[in-house]
Coordinates of C-alpha atoms in Angstrom, one line a residue:
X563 CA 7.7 1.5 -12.7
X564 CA 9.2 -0.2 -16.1
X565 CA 11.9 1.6 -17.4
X566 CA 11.5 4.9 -15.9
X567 CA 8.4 5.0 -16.6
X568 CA 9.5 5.4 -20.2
X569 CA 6.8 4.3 -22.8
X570 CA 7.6 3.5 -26.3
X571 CA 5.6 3.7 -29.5
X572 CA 6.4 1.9 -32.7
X573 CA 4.8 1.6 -36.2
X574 CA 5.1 -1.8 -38.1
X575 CA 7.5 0.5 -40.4
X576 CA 10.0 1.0 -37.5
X577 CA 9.2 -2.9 -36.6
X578 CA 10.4 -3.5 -40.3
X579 CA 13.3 -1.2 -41.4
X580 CA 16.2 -2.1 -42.2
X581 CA 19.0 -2.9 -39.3
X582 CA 16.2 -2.0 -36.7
X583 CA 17.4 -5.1 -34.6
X584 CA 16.0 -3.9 -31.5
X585 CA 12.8 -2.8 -32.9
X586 CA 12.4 -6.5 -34.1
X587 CA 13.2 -8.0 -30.4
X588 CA 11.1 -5.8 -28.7
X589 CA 7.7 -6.9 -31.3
X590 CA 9.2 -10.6 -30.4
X591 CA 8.7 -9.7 -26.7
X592 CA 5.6 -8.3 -26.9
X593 CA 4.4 -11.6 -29.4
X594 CA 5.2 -13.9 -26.7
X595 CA 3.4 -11.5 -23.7
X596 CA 0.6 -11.5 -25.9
X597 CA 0.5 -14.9 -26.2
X598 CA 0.7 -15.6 -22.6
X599 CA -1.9 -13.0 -21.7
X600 CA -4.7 -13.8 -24.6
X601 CA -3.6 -17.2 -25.4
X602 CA -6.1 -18.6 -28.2
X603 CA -7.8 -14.6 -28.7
X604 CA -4.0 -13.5 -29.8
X605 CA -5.0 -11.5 -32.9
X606 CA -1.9 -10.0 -35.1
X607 CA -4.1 -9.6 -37.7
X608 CA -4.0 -5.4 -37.2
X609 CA -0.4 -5.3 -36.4
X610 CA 0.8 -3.7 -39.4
X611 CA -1.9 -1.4 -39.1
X612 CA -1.4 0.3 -35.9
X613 CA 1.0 1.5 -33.3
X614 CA 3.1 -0.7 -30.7
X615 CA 2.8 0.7 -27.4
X616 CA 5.0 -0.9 -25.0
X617 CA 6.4 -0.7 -21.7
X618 CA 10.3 -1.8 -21.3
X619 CA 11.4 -2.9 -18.4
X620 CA 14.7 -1.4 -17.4
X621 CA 17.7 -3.9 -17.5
X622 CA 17.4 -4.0 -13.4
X623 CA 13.9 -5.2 -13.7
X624 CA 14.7 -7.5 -16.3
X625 CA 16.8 -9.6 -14.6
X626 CA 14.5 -9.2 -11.8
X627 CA 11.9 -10.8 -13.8
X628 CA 14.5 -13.6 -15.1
X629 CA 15.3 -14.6 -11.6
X630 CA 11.6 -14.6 -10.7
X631 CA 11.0 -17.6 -13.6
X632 CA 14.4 -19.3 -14.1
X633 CA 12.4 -22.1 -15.9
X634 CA 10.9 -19.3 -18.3
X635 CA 14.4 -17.6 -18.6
X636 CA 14.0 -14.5 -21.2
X637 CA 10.5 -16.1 -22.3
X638 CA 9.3 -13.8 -19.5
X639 CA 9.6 -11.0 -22.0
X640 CA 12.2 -7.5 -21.4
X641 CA 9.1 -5.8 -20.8
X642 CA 6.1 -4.8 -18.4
X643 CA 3.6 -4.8 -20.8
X644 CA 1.9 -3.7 -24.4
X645 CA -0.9 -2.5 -26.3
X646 CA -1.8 -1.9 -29.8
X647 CA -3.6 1.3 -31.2
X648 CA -5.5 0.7 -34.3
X649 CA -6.1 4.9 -35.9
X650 CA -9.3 4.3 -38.0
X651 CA -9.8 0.6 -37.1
X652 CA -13.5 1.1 -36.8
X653 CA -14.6 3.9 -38.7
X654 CA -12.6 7.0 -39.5
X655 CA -11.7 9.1 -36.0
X656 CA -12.5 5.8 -33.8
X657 CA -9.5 3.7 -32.6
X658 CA -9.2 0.4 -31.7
X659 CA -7.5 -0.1 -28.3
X660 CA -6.0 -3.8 -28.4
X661 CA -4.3 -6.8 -27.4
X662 CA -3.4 -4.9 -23.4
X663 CA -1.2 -7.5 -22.2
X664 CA 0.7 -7.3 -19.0
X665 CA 3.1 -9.2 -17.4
X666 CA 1.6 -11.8 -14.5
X667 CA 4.3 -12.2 -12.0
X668 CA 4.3 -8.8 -10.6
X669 CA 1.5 -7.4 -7.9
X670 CA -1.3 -6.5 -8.7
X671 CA -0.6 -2.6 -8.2
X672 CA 2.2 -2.7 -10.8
X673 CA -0.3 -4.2 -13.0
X674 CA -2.7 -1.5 -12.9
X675 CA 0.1 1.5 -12.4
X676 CA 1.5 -0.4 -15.8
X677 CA -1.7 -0.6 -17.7
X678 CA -2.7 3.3 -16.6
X679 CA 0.5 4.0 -18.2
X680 CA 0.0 1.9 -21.2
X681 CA -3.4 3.0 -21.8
X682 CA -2.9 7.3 -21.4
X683 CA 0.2 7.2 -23.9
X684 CA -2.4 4.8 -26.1
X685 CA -4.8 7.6 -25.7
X686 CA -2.7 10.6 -26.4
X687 CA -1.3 9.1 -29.6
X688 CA -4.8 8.6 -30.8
X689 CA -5.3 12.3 -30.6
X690 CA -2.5 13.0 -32.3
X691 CA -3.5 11.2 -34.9
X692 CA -7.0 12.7 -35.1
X693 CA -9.0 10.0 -33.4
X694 CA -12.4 11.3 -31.7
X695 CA -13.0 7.5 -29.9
X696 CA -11.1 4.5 -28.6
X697 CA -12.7 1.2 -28.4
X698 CA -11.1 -2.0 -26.5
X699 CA -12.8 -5.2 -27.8
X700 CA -13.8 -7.6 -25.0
X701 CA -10.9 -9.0 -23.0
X702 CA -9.7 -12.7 -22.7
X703 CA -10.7 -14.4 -19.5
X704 CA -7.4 -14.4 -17.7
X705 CA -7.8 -10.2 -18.3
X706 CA -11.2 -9.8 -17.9
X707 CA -12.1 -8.8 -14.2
X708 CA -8.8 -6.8 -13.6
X709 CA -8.9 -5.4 -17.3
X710 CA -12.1 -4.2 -16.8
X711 CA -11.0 -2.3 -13.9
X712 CA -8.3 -1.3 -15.7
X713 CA -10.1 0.6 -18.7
X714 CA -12.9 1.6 -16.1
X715 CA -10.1 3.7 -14.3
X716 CA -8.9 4.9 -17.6
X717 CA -12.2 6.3 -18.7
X718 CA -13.7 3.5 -20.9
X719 CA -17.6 2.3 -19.8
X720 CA -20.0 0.9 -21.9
X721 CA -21.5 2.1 -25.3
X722 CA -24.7 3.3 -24.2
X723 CA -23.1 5.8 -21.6
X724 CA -20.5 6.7 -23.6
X725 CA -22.4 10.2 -25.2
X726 CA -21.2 8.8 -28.6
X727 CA -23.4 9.5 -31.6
X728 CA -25.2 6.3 -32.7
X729 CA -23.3 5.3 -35.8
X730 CA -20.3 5.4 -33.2
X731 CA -22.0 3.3 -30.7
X732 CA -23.4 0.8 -33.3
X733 CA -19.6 -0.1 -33.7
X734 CA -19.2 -1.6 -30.5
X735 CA -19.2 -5.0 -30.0
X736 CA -21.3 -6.9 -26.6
X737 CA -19.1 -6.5 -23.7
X738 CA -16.8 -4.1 -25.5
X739 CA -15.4 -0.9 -24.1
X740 CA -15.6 2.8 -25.4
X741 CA -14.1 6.6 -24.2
X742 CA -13.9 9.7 -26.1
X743 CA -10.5 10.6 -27.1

């Protein structure tokens, strides 16, 4: 379980301020594990818009993770995985649920306990922030099946079994993913 399980969250303003080095290093980290997990549908285009959920590894697992891929070194990221909330990024009240990226090189049970975890603090942030619905866009290829699984567990099915109203469900993309909040 990264870090204790602990999960952190962090705006583009915490990302920015002043002397918040390890803010910086951590978006870094999550940069590259998005790059690796989404490869060309990498989006930052909402990351000063919503919040930075992220899974740290703990220093034990990090070095784990190091020795795993000595070619890769710290390329392999200080962390388990990521997502990014989007309050409002569809309509007012409906979240976008984006960019889930987790590491590869860990079992497939990690993966899911990782994303579970990911995805409930993602969730529980959106209603504290007033959202009514989360939608995830449709995954990359090299997340697709297991993401899909993923959300599935989570909650998230498609539009027309969601019980959203219409102008909610209009919102979703083909092959998107929605759940009420």
């Amino acid at each position: 379980q990264g870090s204790g399980g602990v999960i952190l969250c962090l705006s583009w303003s915490d990302i920015e301020a002043q002397g918040a080095a390890e803010a910086l290093s951590l978006y870094q980290a999550v940069a590259l594990l998005r790059q690796r997990c989404h490869g060309s549908a990498t989006s930052f285009a909402n990351d000063d818009k919503g919040l930075h959920v992220i899974l740290p590894y703990s220093a034990e697992e990090a070095a784990d993770a190091r020795a795993r891929s000595q070619a890769g070194g710290r390329l392999n990221g200080d962390l388990g995985g990521a997502c990014l909330l989007v309050p409002d990024g569809a309509a007012r009240g409906v979240a976008w649920l984006e960019q889930l990226s987790l590491q590869r090189d860990v079992t497939p049970e990690q993966r899911a306990e990782w994303s579970a975890m990911l995805i409930a603090r993602a969730l529980r942030e959106a209603r504290a922030l007033g959202q009514r619905w989360a939608i995830s866009p449709v995954l990359p290829p090299l997340l697709r099946v297991e993401g899909a699984r993923w959300l599935e567990a989570a909650g998230f099915g498609a539009a027309a079994e969601s019980g959203a109203p219409a102008e909610v469900v209009e919102l979703v993309p083909p092959g998107a993913m929605i759940r009420a909040v």
